Amino acid sequence: MGSLTFLGSRSFINRHRTHSLKSAPGDIELRRIRPKTPICASQASLPFLSKLTDGALVPSVKLLERQQKPYALMRANQNEILSTLAEQLSLRPQATRISEDGLSVYNTPDESLSIALQVGTGEGVEWLVASTTALVKFGGGTIRINVFPDQTLSVPKLDIELFFFFGRINMYINFVARTDLVLDEEYLSRYYKTKGSAGHSFHDLQLECMQDAEMSPFESRSIDMRVLTGQTSLFQGAHASIENVEKMTSYAKRAVSLWLEFAKAEDTAVTEPSQAEKLRFYDRSLYGFAWRDPDNEKVAALIGEDALQEMLQLSTRDDSILQTM
């Protein structure tokens, strides 16, 4: 999905990069924050995005949280979900060539835009991407959590994203299949029709969402994104009332709980090398979808092509970004 969702940290003020922000008059510098000191054990155990409580690190995020209750609620629930995932999957930050704790922050000098993104790994998790974007001038922002399982598990990729702009909120929640669901009936039944301990399946969440009069389906105009979101996702929009934000974040938490049950179940473990290789093939394709997002062009106009490329590399576990500092 969209690329305008990313993380960073602030004691990392050691280098700035310049990018053109074409949406504003003239050229404006986009400040990228980098870590100065090596990460220590206590830092590694911190919840993902925990450093975003520092207003000097991400000024737009903190300002938007004060100005817009829907965004503040989205961020609070993102932190809660990340804490749950970190505890259940022993998530840890992944060092990259940008920062020792996988955290990257991008701010405009006028503090109208902050983008923060953090990456990591964990038990059965090849790559985690957690990010947030705050665009104060438009009074809106986004949150995002993507979990790419490794090839020891057959569970789907987990996507959680909420977008708040112009008085509307959209949610995208998905169990992204790592197989062809048209042909693989067993996978479809296991992960989309099977009820968890709370008494609902992922398809039950879909049906519940479809019957909600406050929500309306949201569909991308891009054929690439329609293929990714497909028929398995909860992709809905609604008026950005506190009630609807709470409702959407509740759907997200229920989906995460169900996904974690599947991830912990013994029958989701991959034991055959041929199955692991097939999953690896699908996983490479899923990573590649981020580069095909048509919104990338809009993001590049805001932050510059260099910053966009760096963020896409972080989001897709590009080999060049994994080099440690």
Coordinates of C-alpha atoms in Angstrom, one line a residue:
M1 CA 0.0 0.0 0.0
G2 CA 1.0 3.7 0.3
S3 CA 4.6 4.6 1.0
L4 CA 3.9 7.7 3.0
T5 CA 4.1 5.8 6.3
F6 CA 7.4 5.6 8.1
L7 CA 9.4 5.8 11.4
G8 CA 12.5 7.3 13.0
S9 CA 14.4 8.5 16.1
R10 CA 15.8 11.7 17.4
S11 CA 18.9 11.4 19.3
F12 CA 20.0 10.4 15.8
I13 CA 20.7 13.9 14.6
N14 CA 23.9 13.3 12.8
R15 CA 23.3 13.8 9.1
H16 CA 20.8 15.7 6.9
R17 CA 19.9 15.0 3.3
T18 CA 18.4 17.4 0.9
H19 CA 15.3 16.5 -1.2
S20 CA 13.0 18.7 -3.2
L21 CA 9.5 19.1 -1.8
K22 CA 7.7 20.0 -5.0
S23 CA 4.4 20.6 -3.3
A24 CA 5.8 23.7 -1.7
P25 CA 7.1 26.9 -3.3
G26 CA 10.8 26.6 -4.1
D27 CA 13.1 23.9 -2.8
I28 CA 12.9 22.8 0.8
E29 CA 15.2 20.6 2.7
L30 CA 13.9 17.3 4.0
R31 CA 15.8 16.5 7.2
R32 CA 16.7 12.9 7.7
I33 CA 17.8 11.8 11.2
R34 CA 20.4 9.2 11.7
P35 CA 21.6 7.5 14.9
K36 CA 24.9 8.6 16.4
T37 CA 25.5 5.8 18.9
P38 CA 25.3 2.0 18.8
I39 CA 22.1 0.4 20.0
C40 CA 22.3 -1.2 23.4
A41 CA 20.4 -4.1 24.8
S42 CA 17.8 -1.9 26.6
Q43 CA 17.1 0.0 23.4
A44 CA 16.6 -3.2 21.5
S45 CA 13.9 -4.3 23.9
L46 CA 11.9 -1.1 23.5
P47 CA 8.5 -1.3 21.8
F48 CA 8.6 -0.4 18.1
L49 CA 8.1 3.3 17.5
S50 CA 8.4 4.0 21.2
K51 CA 10.8 6.9 20.5
L52 CA 8.1 8.9 18.7
T53 CA 7.0 10.2 22.1
D54 CA 9.8 12.7 21.6
G55 CA 8.2 15.8 20.0
A56 CA 11.6 17.2 18.9
L57 CA 12.1 14.0 16.9
V58 CA 8.8 14.0 15.0
P59 CA 7.2 17.4 15.5
S60 CA 4.4 16.9 13.0
V61 CA 3.4 13.6 14.6
K62 CA 3.1 15.2 18.1
L63 CA 1.3 18.3 16.7
L64 CA -1.2 16.3 14.8
E65 CA -1.9 14.1 17.8
R66 CA -2.8 17.2 19.7
Q67 CA -4.9 18.7 16.9
Q68 CA -6.7 15.6 15.7
K69 CA -8.2 13.1 18.1
P70 CA -8.8 10.5 15.3
Y71 CA -5.1 10.5 14.5
A72 CA -4.1 10.4 18.2
L73 CA -6.4 7.4 18.7
M74 CA -5.0 5.6 15.6
R75 CA -1.5 6.1 17.0
A76 CA -2.4 4.8 20.4
N77 CA -3.9 1.7 18.9
Q78 CA -0.9 1.2 16.7
N79 CA 1.4 1.3 19.7
E80 CA -0.9 -1.3 21.5
I81 CA -0.9 -3.6 18.5
L82 CA 2.9 -3.3 18.1
S83 CA 3.4 -4.1 21.8
T84 CA 1.2 -7.3 21.4
L85 CA 3.1 -8.4 18.3
A86 CA 6.5 -7.7 19.9
E87 CA 5.6 -9.7 23.0
Q88 CA 4.1 -12.7 21.1
L89 CA 6.7 -12.9 18.4
S90 CA 9.8 -11.7 20.2
L91 CA 10.2 -8.9 17.7
R92 CA 13.5 -6.9 17.7
P93 CA 14.7 -4.0 15.6
Q94 CA 16.9 -4.8 12.6
A95 CA 20.0 -2.7 12.1
T96 CA 20.2 -1.2 8.6
R97 CA 22.8 1.0 6.9
I98 CA 20.6 4.0 7.9
S99 CA 20.3 3.3 11.7
E100 CA 21.4 0.8 14.3
D101 CA 17.8 0.2 15.5
G102 CA 16.0 0.1 12.2
L103 CA 14.4 3.5 12.8
S104 CA 14.4 6.3 10.2
V105 CA 12.8 9.7 10.6
Y106 CA 12.1 12.4 7.9
N107 CA 11.0 15.9 8.8
T108 CA 10.5 19.0 6.7
P109 CA 12.1 22.2 8.2
D110 CA 8.7 23.9 8.5
E111 CA 7.5 20.9 10.6
S112 CA 4.5 20.4 8.4
L113 CA 5.4 16.8 7.5
S114 CA 6.9 14.0 9.6
I115 CA 7.5 10.4 8.4
A116 CA 8.8 7.7 10.6
L117 CA 9.5 4.0 9.8
Q118 CA 11.0 1.2 11.8
V119 CA 11.9 -2.3 10.6
G120 CA 12.6 -5.5 12.5
T121 CA 12.5 -9.3 12.7
G122 CA 11.2 -11.9 15.1
E123 CA 10.2 -15.5 15.7
G124 CA 8.7 -16.7 12.4
V125 CA 8.9 -13.1 11.1
E126 CA 11.2 -12.3 8.2
W127 CA 10.4 -8.6 8.1
L128 CA 8.3 -6.2 10.1
V129 CA 7.5 -2.7 8.9
A130 CA 5.9 -0.2 11.2
S131 CA 5.3 3.4 10.2
T132 CA 3.4 6.6 10.6
T133 CA 3.0 9.8 8.6
A134 CA 1.7 13.2 9.8
L135 CA 0.8 15.9 7.3
V136 CA -0.2 18.8 9.4
K137 CA -1.1 21.1 6.5
F138 CA -3.8 18.6 5.4
G139 CA -4.8 17.7 9.0
G140 CA -4.3 14.0 8.3
G141 CA -2.0 11.1 8.7
T142 CA -1.5 7.3 8.4
I143 CA -0.4 4.3 10.4
R144 CA 0.9 1.1 9.0
I145 CA 2.0 -2.4 10.2
N146 CA 3.1 -5.1 7.8
V147 CA 4.3 -8.5 9.0
F148 CA 6.1 -10.7 6.4
P149 CA 6.3 -14.3 7.8
D150 CA 9.4 -16.3 7.1
Q151 CA 9.4 -19.6 5.3
T152 CA 9.1 -21.7 8.5
L153 CA 5.4 -20.7 8.7
S154 CA 2.6 -20.9 6.1
V155 CA 0.5 -18.1 7.6
P156 CA -0.5 -15.2 5.3
K157 CA 1.2 -11.9 5.4
L158 CA -0.5 -9.5 7.8
D159 CA -1.4 -5.9 6.7
I160 CA -2.9 -3.3 9.0
E161 CA -3.2 0.3 7.6
L162 CA -5.4 3.3 8.5
F163 CA -5.6 6.5 6.6
F164 CA -7.1 9.7 8.0
F165 CA -7.5 12.7 5.7
F166 CA -10.1 15.4 5.0
G167 CA -12.6 14.1 7.6
R168 CA -12.6 10.6 6.3
I169 CA -10.9 7.4 7.6
N170 CA -10.1 4.4 5.5
M171 CA -9.0 1.0 6.8
Y172 CA -7.1 -1.7 5.0
I173 CA -6.8 -5.0 6.9
N174 CA -5.7 -8.1 5.1
F175 CA -4.4 -11.6 5.4
V176 CA -2.4 -11.6 2.2
A177 CA -2.2 -15.1 0.7
R178 CA 1.1 -16.7 0.0
T179 CA -0.4 -19.0 -2.6
D180 CA -3.0 -19.0 -5.3
L181 CA -6.3 -19.1 -3.5
V182 CA -8.3 -20.0 -6.6
L183 CA -6.4 -23.3 -6.7
D184 CA -5.5 -23.8 -3.0
E185 CA -8.8 -24.6 -1.3
E186 CA -7.0 -26.0 1.8
Y187 CA -5.2 -22.7 2.4
L188 CA -8.4 -20.7 1.8
S189 CA -10.2 -22.8 4.4
R190 CA -7.4 -22.8 6.9
Y191 CA -6.8 -19.1 7.1
Y192 CA -9.9 -17.4 6.0
K193 CA -12.8 -19.7 7.0
T194 CA -11.4 -21.2 10.3
K195 CA -12.7 -19.6 13.5
G196 CA -10.3 -18.7 16.2
S197 CA -10.9 -18.9 20.0
A198 CA -12.9 -15.6 19.9
G199 CA -15.5 -17.4 17.7
H200 CA -14.9 -15.6 14.4
S201 CA -13.0 -16.3 11.2
F202 CA -11.3 -13.7 9.0
H203 CA -14.3 -14.0 6.6
D204 CA -16.7 -13.4 9.5
L205 CA -14.9 -10.1 10.0
Q206 CA -15.4 -9.3 6.3
L207 CA -19.1 -10.0 6.5
E208 CA -19.6 -8.0 9.7
C209 CA -17.8 -5.1 8.1
M210 CA -19.9 -5.3 4.9
Q211 CA -23.1 -5.1 7.0
D212 CA -22.0 -1.9 8.8
A213 CA -24.1 0.9 7.4
E214 CA -21.5 3.5 8.5
M215 CA -18.9 2.0 6.2
S216 CA -18.5 1.9 2.5
P217 CA -16.2 -0.2 0.3
F218 CA -13.0 1.5 -0.9
E219 CA -11.3 0.3 -4.1
S220 CA -8.1 1.4 -5.7
R221 CA -8.1 2.5 -9.3
S222 CA -4.8 0.6 -9.8
I223 CA -5.1 -2.9 -11.2
D224 CA -1.9 -3.8 -9.3
M225 CA -3.3 -2.7 -5.9
R226 CA -6.6 -4.4 -6.7
V227 CA -4.8 -7.6 -7.2
L228 CA -3.0 -7.2 -3.9
T229 CA -6.1 -6.2 -1.8
G230 CA -8.2 -8.6 -3.8
Q231 CA -11.4 -10.1 -2.3
T232 CA -9.8 -11.1 1.1
S233 CA -9.3 -7.7 2.6
L234 CA -11.3 -5.4 4.8
F235 CA -11.0 -2.2 2.7
Q236 CA -13.6 0.3 4.0
G237 CA -14.1 4.0 4.4
A238 CA -16.2 6.1 6.8
H239 CA -16.6 9.5 8.4
A240 CA -13.7 10.0 10.8
S241 CA -15.7 10.1 14.0
I242 CA -14.2 8.8 17.2
E243 CA -16.7 6.0 17.1
N244 CA -15.7 4.9 13.6
V245 CA -12.0 5.1 14.5
E246 CA -12.6 2.9 17.5
K247 CA -14.6 0.5 15.4
M248 CA -11.9 0.2 12.7
T249 CA -9.0 -0.2 15.3
S250 CA -11.2 -2.9 16.9
Y251 CA -11.3 -4.8 13.6
A252 CA -7.6 -4.5 13.4
K253 CA -7.0 -5.9 16.9
R254 CA -9.4 -8.8 16.3
A255 CA -7.6 -9.6 13.0
V256 CA -4.2 -9.5 14.7
S257 CA -5.4 -11.8 17.5
L258 CA -6.7 -14.3 15.0
W259 CA -3.5 -14.1 12.9
L260 CA -1.4 -14.7 16.0
E261 CA -3.4 -17.8 16.9
F262 CA -2.6 -19.1 13.4
A263 CA 1.0 -18.2 13.7
K264 CA 1.3 -20.1 16.9
A265 CA -0.6 -23.2 15.8
E266 CA 1.5 -26.4 15.1
D267 CA -0.2 -27.1 11.8
T268 CA 1.1 -23.9 10.3
A269 CA 4.7 -24.9 10.6
V270 CA 6.4 -25.7 7.3
T271 CA 8.2 -29.0 7.2
E272 CA 8.8 -29.7 3.5
P273 CA 11.7 -27.9 1.6
S274 CA 9.5 -27.8 -1.5
Q275 CA 6.8 -25.9 0.4
A276 CA 9.3 -23.5 1.9
E277 CA 10.7 -22.8 -1.6
K278 CA 7.2 -22.1 -3.0
L279 CA 6.6 -19.7 -0.1
R280 CA 9.9 -17.9 -0.8
F281 CA 8.8 -17.4 -4.4
Y282 CA 5.5 -15.8 -3.3
D283 CA 7.2 -13.7 -0.7
R284 CA 9.6 -12.1 -3.2
S285 CA 6.5 -11.1 -5.3
L286 CA 4.7 -9.7 -2.3
Y287 CA 7.7 -7.5 -1.4
G288 CA 7.8 -6.2 -5.0
F289 CA 4.2 -4.8 -4.8
A290 CA 5.4 -1.7 -2.9
W291 CA 7.4 -0.6 -6.0
R292 CA 4.2 -0.9 -8.1
D293 CA 2.1 1.4 -6.0
P294 CA 0.8 4.3 -8.2
D295 CA 0.8 6.6 -5.2
N296 CA 4.6 6.4 -5.2
E297 CA 4.7 9.3 -7.7
K298 CA 2.7 11.5 -5.4
V299 CA 5.0 10.6 -2.5
A300 CA 8.1 11.5 -4.6
A301 CA 6.5 14.9 -5.3
L302 CA 6.3 15.5 -1.5
I303 CA 9.6 14.2 -0.3
G304 CA 11.8 13.7 -3.3
E305 CA 12.8 10.6 -5.3
D306 CA 15.9 9.8 -3.2
A307 CA 13.9 9.6 0.1
L308 CA 11.2 7.6 -1.6
Q309 CA 13.7 5.0 -2.9
E310 CA 15.2 4.7 0.6
M311 CA 11.8 4.1 2.2
L312 CA 10.8 1.5 -0.4
Q313 CA 14.1 -0.3 0.2
L314 CA 13.4 -0.3 3.9
S315 CA 9.8 -1.5 3.3
T316 CA 10.8 -4.3 1.0
R317 CA 13.9 -5.7 2.8
D318 CA 16.1 -4.7 -0.1
D319 CA 19.6 -6.3 0.3
S320 CA 21.3 -2.9 -0.1
I321 CA 19.5 -1.5 3.0
L322 CA 20.5 -4.5 5.2
Q323 CA 24.2 -3.5 5.3
T324 CA 24.9 -2.5 8.9
M325 CA 26.6 0.8 9.6

